[in-house]
JSON list of C-alpha atoms in Angstrom, two decimals:
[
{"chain": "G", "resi": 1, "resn": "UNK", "atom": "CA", "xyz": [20.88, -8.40, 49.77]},
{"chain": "G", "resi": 2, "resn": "UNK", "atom": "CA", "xyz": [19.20, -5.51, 48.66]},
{"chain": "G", "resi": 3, "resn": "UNK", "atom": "CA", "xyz": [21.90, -3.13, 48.34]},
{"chain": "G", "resi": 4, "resn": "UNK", "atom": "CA", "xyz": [23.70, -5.81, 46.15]},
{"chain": "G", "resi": 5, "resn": "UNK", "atom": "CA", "xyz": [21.23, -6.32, 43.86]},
{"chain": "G", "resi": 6, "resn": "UNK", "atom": "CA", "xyz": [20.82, -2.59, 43.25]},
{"chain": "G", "resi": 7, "resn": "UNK", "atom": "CA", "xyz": [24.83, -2.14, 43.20]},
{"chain": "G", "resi": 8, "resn": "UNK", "atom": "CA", "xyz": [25.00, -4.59, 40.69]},
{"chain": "G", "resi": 9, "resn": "UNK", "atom": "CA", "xyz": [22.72, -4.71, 37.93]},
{"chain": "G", "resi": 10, "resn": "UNK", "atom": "CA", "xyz": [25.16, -6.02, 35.76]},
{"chain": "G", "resi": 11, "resn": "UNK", "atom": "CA", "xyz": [25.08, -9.57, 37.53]},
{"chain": "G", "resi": 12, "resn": "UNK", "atom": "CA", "xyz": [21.80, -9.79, 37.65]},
{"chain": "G", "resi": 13, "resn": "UNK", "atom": "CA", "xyz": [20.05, -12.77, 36.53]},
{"chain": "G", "resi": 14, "resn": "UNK", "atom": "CA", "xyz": [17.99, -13.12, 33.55]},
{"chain": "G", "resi": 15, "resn": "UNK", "atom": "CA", "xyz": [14.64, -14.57, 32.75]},
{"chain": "G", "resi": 16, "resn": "UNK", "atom": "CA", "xyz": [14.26, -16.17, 29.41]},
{"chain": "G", "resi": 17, "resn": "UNK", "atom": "CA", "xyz": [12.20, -13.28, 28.53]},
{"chain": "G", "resi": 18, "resn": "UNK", "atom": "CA", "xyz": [15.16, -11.21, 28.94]},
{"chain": "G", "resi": 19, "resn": "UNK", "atom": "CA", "xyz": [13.92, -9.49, 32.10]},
{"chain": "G", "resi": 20, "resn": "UNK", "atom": "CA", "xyz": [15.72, -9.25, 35.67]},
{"chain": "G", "resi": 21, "resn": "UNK", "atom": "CA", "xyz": [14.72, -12.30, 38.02]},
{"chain": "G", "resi": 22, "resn": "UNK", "atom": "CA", "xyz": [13.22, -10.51, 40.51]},
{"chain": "G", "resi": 23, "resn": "UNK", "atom": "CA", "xyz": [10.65, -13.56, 41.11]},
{"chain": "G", "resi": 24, "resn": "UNK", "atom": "CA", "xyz": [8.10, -13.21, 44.43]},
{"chain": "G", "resi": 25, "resn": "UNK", "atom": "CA", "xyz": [10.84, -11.80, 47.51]},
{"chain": "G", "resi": 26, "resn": "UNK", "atom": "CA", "xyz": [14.14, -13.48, 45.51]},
{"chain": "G", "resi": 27, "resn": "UNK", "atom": "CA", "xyz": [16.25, -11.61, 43.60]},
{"chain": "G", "resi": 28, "resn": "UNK", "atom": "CA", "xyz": [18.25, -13.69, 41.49]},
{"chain": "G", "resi": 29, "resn": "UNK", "atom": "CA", "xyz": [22.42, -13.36, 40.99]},
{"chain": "G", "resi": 30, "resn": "UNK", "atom": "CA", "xyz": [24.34, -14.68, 38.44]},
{"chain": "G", "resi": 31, "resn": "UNK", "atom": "CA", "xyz": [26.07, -16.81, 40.22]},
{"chain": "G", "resi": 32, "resn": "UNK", "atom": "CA", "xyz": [28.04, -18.60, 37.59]},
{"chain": "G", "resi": 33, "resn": "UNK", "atom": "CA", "xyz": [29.72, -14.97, 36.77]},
{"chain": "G", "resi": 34, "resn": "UNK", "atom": "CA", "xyz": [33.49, -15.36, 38.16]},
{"chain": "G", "resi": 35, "resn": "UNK", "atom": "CA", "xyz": [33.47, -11.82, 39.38]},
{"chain": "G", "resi": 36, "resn": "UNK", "atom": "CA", "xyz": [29.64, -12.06, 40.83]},
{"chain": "G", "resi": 37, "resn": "UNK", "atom": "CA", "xyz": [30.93, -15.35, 42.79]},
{"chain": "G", "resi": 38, "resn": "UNK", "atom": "CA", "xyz": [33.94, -13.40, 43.99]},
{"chain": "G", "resi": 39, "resn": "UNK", "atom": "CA", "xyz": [31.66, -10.81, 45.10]},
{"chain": "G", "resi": 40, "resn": "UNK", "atom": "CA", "xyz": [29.04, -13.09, 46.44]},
{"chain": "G", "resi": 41, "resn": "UNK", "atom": "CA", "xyz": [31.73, -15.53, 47.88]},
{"chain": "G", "resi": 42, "resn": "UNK", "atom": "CA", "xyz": [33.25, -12.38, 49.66]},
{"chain": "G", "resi": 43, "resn": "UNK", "atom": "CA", "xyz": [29.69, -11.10, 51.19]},
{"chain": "G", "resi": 44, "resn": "UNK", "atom": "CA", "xyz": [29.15, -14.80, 52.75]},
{"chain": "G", "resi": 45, "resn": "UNK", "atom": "CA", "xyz": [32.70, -15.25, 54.08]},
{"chain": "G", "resi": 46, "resn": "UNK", "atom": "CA", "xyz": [32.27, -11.90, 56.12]},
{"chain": "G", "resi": 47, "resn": "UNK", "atom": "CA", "xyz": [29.09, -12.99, 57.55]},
{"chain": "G", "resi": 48, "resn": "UNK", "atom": "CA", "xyz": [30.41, -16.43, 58.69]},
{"chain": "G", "resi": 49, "resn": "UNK", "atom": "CA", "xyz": [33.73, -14.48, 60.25]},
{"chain": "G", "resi": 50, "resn": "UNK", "atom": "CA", "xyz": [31.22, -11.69, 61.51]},
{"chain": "G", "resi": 51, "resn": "UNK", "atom": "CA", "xyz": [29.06, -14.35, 63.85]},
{"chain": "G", "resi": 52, "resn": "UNK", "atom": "CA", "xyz": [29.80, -17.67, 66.11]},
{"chain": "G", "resi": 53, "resn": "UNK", "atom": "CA", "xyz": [27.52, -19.72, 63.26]},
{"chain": "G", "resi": 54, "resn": "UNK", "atom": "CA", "xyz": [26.94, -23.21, 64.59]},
{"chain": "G", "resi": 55, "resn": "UNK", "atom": "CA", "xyz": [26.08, -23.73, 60.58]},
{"chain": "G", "resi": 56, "resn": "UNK", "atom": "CA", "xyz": [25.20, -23.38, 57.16]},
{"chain": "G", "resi": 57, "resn": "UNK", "atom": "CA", "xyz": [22.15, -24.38, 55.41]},
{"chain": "G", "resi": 58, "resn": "UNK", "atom": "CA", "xyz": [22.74, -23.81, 51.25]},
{"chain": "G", "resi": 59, "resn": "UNK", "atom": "CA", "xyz": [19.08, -24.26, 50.12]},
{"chain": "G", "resi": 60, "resn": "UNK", "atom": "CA", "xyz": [17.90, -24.20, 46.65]},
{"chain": "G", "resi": 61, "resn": "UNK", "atom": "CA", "xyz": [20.83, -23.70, 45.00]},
{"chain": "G", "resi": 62, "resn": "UNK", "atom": "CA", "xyz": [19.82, -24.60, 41.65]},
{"chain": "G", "resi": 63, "resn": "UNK", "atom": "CA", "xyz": [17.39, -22.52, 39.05]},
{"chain": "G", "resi": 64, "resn": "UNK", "atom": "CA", "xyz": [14.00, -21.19, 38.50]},
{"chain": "G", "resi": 65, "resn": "UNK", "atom": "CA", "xyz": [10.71, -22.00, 36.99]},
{"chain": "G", "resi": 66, "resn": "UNK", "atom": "CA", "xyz": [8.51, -24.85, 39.10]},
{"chain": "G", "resi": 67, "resn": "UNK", "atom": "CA", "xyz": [6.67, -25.11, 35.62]},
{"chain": "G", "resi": 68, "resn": "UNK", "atom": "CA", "xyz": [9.91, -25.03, 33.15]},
{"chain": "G", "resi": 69, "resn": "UNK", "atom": "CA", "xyz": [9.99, -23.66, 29.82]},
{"chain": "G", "resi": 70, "resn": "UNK", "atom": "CA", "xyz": [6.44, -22.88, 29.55]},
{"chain": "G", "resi": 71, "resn": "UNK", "atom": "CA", "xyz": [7.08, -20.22, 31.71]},
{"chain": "G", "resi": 72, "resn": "UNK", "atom": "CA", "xyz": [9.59, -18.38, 30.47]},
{"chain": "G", "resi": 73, "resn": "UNK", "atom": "CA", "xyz": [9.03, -15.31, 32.61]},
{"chain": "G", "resi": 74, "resn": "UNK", "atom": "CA", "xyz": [10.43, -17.08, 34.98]},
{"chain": "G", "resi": 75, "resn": "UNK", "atom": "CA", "xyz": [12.74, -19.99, 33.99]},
{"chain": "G", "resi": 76, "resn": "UNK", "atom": "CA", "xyz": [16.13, -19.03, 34.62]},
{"chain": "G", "resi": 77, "resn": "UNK", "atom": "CA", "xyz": [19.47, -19.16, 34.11]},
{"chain": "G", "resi": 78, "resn": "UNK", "atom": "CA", "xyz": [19.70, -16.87, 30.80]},
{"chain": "G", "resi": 79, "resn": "UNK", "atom": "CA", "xyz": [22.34, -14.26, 31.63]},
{"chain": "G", "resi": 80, "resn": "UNK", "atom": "CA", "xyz": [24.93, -13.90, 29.30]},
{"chain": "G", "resi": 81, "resn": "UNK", "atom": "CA", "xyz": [27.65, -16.17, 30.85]},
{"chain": "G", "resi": 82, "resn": "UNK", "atom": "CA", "xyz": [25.33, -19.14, 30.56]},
{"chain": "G", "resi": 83, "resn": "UNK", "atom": "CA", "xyz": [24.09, -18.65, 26.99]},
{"chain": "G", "resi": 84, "resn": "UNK", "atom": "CA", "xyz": [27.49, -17.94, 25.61]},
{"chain": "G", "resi": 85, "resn": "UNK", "atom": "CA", "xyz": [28.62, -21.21, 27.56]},
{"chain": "G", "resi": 86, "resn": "UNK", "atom": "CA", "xyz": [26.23, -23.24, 26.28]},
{"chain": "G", "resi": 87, "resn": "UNK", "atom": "CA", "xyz": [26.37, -21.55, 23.15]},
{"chain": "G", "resi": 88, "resn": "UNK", "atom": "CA", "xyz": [29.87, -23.31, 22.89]},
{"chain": "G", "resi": 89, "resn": "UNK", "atom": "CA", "xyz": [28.99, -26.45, 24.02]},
{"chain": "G", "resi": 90, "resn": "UNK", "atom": "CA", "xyz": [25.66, -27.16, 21.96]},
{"chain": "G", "resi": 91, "resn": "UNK", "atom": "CA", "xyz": [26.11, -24.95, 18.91]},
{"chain": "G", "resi": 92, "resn": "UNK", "atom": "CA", "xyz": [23.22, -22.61, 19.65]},
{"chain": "G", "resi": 93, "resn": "UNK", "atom": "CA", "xyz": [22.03, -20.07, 21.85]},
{"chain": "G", "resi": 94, "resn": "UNK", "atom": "CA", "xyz": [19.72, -21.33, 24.46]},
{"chain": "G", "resi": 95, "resn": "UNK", "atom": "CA", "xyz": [16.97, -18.45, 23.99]},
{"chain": "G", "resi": 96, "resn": "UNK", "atom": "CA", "xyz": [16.36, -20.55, 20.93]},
{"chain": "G", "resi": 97, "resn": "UNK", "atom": "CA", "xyz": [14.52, -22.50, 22.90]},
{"chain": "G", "resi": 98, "resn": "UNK", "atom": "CA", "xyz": [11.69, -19.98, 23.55]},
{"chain": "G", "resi": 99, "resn": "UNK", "atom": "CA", "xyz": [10.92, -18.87, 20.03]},
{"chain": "G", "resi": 100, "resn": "UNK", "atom": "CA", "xyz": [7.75, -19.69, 19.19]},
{"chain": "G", "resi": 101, "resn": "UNK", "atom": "CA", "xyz": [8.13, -19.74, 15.35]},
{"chain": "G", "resi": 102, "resn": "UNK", "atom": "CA", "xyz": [11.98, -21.25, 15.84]},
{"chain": "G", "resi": 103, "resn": "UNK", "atom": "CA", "xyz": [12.90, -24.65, 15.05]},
{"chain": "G", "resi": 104, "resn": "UNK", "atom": "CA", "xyz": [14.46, -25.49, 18.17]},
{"chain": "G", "resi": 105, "resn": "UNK", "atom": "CA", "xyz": [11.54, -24.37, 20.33]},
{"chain": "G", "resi": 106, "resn": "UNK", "atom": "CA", "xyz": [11.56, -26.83, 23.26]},
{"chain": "G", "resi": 107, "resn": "UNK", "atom": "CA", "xyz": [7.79, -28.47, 22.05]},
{"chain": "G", "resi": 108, "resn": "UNK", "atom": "CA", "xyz": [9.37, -29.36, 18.76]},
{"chain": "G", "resi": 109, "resn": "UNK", "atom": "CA", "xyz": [13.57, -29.83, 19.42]},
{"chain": "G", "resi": 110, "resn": "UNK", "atom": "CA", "xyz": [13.09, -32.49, 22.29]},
{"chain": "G", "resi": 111, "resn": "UNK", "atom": "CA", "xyz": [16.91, -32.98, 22.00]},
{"chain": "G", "resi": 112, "resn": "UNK", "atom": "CA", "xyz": [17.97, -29.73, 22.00]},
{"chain": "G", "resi": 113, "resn": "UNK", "atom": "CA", "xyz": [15.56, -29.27, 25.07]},
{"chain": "G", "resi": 114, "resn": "UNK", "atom": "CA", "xyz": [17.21, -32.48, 26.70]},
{"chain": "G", "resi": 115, "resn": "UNK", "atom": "CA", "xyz": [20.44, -31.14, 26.17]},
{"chain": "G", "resi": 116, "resn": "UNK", "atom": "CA", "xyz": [19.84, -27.86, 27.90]},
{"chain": "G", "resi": 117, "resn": "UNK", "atom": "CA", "xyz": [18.75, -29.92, 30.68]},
{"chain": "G", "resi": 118, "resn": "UNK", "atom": "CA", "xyz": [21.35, -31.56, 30.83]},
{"chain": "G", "resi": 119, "resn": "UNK", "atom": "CA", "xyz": [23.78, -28.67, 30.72]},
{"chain": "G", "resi": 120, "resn": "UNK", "atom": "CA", "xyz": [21.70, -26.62, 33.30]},
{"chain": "G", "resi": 121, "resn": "UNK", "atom": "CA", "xyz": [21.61, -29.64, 36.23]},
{"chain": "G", "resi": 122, "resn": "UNK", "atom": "CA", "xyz": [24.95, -30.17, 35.59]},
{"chain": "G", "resi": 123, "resn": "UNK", "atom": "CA", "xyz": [25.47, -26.41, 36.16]},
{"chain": "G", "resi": 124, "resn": "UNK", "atom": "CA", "xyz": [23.69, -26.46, 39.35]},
{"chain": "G", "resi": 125, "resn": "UNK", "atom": "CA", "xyz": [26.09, -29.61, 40.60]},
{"chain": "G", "resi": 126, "resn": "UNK", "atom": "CA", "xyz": [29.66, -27.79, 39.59]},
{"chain": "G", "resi": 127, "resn": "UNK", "atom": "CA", "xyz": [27.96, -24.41, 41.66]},
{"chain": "G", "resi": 128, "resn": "UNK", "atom": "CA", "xyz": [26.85, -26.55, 44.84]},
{"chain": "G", "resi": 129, "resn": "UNK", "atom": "CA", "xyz": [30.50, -28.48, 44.35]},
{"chain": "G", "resi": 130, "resn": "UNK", "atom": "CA", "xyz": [31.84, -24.81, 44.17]},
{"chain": "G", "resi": 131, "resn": "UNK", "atom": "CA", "xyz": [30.04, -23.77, 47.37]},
{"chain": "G", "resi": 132, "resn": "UNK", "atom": "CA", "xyz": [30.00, -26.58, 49.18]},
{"chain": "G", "resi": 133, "resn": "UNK", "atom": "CA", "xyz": [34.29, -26.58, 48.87]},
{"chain": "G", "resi": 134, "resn": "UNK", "atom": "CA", "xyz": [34.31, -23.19, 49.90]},
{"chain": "G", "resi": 135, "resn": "UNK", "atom": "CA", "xyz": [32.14, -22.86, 53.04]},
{"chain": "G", "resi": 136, "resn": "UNK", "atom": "CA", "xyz": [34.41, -26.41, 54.07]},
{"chain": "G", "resi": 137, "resn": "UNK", "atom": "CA", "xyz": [37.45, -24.18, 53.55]},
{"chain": "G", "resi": 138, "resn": "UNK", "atom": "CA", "xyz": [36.47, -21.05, 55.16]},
{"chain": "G", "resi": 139, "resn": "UNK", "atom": "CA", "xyz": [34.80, -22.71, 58.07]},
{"chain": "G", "resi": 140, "resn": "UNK", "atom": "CA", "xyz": [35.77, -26.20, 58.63]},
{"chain": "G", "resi": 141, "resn": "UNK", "atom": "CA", "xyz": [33.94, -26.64, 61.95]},
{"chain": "G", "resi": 142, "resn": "UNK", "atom": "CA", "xyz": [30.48, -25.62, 60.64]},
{"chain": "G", "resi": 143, "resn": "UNK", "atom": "CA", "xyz": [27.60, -28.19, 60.56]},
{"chain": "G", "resi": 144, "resn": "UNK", "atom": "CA", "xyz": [26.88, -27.66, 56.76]},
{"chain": "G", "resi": 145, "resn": "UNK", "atom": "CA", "xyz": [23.52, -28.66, 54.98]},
{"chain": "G", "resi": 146, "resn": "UNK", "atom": "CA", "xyz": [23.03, -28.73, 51.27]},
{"chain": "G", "resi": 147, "resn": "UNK", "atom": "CA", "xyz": [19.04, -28.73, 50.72]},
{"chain": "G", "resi": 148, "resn": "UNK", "atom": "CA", "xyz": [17.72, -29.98, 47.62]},
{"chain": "G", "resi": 149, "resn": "UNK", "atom": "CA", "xyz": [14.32, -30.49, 46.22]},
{"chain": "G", "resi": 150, "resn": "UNK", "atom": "CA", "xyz": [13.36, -34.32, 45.11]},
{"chain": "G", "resi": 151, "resn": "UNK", "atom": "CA", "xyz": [13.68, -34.76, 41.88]},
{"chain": "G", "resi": 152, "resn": "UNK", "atom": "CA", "xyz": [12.58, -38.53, 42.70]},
{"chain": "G", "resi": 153, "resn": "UNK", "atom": "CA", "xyz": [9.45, -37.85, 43.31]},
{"chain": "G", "resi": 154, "resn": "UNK", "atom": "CA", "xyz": [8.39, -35.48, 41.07]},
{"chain": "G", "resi": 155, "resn": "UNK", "atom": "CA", "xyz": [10.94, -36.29, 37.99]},
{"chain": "G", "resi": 156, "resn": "UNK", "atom": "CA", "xyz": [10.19, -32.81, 36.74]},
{"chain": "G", "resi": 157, "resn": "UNK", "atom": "CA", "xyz": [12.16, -30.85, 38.81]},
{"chain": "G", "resi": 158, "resn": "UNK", "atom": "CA", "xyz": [15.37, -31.94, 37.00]},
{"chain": "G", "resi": 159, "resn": "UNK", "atom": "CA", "xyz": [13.65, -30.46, 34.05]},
{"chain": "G", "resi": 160, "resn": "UNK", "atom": "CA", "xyz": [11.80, -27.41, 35.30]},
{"chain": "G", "resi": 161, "resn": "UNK", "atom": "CA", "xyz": [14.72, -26.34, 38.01]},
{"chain": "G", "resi": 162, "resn": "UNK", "atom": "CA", "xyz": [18.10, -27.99, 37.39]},
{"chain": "G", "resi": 163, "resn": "UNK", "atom": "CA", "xyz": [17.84, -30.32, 40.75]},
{"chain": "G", "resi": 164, "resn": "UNK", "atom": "CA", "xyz": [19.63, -33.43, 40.50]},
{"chain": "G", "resi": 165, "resn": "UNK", "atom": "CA", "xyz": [19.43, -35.34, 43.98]},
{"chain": "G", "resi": 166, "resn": "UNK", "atom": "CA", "xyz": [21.43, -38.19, 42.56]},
{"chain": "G", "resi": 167, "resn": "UNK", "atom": "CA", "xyz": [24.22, -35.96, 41.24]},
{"chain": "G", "resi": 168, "resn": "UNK", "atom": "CA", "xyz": [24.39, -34.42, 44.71]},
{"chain": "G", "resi": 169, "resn": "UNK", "atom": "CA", "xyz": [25.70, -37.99, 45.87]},
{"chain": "G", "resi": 170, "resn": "UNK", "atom": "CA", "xyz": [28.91, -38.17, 45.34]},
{"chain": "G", "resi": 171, "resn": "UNK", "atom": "CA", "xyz": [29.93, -34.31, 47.05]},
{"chain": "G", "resi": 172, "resn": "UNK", "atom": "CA", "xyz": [29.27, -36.71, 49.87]},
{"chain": "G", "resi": 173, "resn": "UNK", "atom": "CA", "xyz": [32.16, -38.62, 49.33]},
{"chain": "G", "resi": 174, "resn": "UNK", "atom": "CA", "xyz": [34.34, -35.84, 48.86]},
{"chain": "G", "resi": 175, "resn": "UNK", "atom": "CA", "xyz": [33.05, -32.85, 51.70]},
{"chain": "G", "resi": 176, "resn": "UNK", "atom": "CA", "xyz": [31.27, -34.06, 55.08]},
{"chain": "G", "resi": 177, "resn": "UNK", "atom": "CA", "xyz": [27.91, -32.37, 55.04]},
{"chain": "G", "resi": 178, "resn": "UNK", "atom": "CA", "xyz": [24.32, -33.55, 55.67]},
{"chain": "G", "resi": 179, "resn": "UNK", "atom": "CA", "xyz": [22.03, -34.00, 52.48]},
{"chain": "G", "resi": 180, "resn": "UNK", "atom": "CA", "xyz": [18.15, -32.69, 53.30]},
{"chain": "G", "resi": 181, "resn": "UNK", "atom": "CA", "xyz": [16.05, -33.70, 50.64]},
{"chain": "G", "resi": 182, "resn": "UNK", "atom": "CA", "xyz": [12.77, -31.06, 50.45]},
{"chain": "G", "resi": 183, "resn": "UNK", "atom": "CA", "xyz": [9.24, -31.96, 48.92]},
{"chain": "G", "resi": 184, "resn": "UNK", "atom": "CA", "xyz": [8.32, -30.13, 45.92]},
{"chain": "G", "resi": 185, "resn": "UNK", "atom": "CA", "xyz": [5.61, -27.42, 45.74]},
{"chain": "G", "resi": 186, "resn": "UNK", "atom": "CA", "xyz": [3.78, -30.11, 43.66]}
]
């Protein structure tokens, strides 16, 4: 909401230029931030126990830009608990990425760009597994819908936003919820 995003600038999300992702009416949370979940976790479960829901539609749960890293005003995740994550993991900071005049700039470090992608879909997956086990715990008897874009048809979209339709599969063997698949903006 609103009133969270100003309470909490702290777990706001971050563009790749650094900025806060306040992109067209969204404003971004850090969702992979334990205590931002918590909070953000705690906000949902209220409004579930707050209304007779008949269900729950978790849509675009995965990251920002439609055009990837050559729009870095708006390619997200870069807060601080992803970079120092992958940071661990790869051996360099993912802002890297977006230097210009650096050697891992993603037009001349295909790996290092692959490997980002990599570690960013697989980030989305573990935070719609997160969300997808919660909502079944808090409200068992809720139709719940995980939408995803297809990153079939247009291939990009595992690149550019961190959607992974085929990844999604296998929640379905562990959580019962219906699997909408949504065109891309391309």
């Amino acid at each position: 909401s609103e009133s969270f995003w100003d309470r909490h600038p702290q777990w706001r999300e971050k563009t790749a230029i650094l900025q806060d992702a306040h992109l067209d009416w969204r404003k971004l949370m850090n969702l992979a931030d334990a205590e931002c979940s918590v909070a953000v976790q705690k906000g949902v479960r209220a409004l579930l126990e707050r209304f007779d829901w008949d269900g729950v539609n978790l849509a675009e749960l995965y990251f920002e830009s439609l055009y990837g890293p050559s729009d870095p005003q708006r390619f997200t995740p870069m807060n601080e608990t992803v970079r120092r994550e992958f940071e661990q993991e790869a051996g360099f900071d993912p802002l890297e990425l977006f230097r210009r005049d650096g050697p891992r700039h993603w037009e001349r470090d295909r790996g290092a760009w692959r490997r980002f992608v990599d570690y960013r879909a697989g980030l989305a997956h573990r935070l719609q597994a997160q969300w997808i086990e919660a909502l079944r715990e808090w409200r068992p008897d809720l139709d719940l819908v995980l939408t995803n874009i297809d990153d079939r048809y247009d291939a990009r979209m595992r690149e550019f936003l961190g959607a992974d339709a085929a990844g999604v599969l296998p929640l379905l063997d562990r959580f019962p919820f219906t699997f909408a698949i949504e065109d891309p903006a391309t």
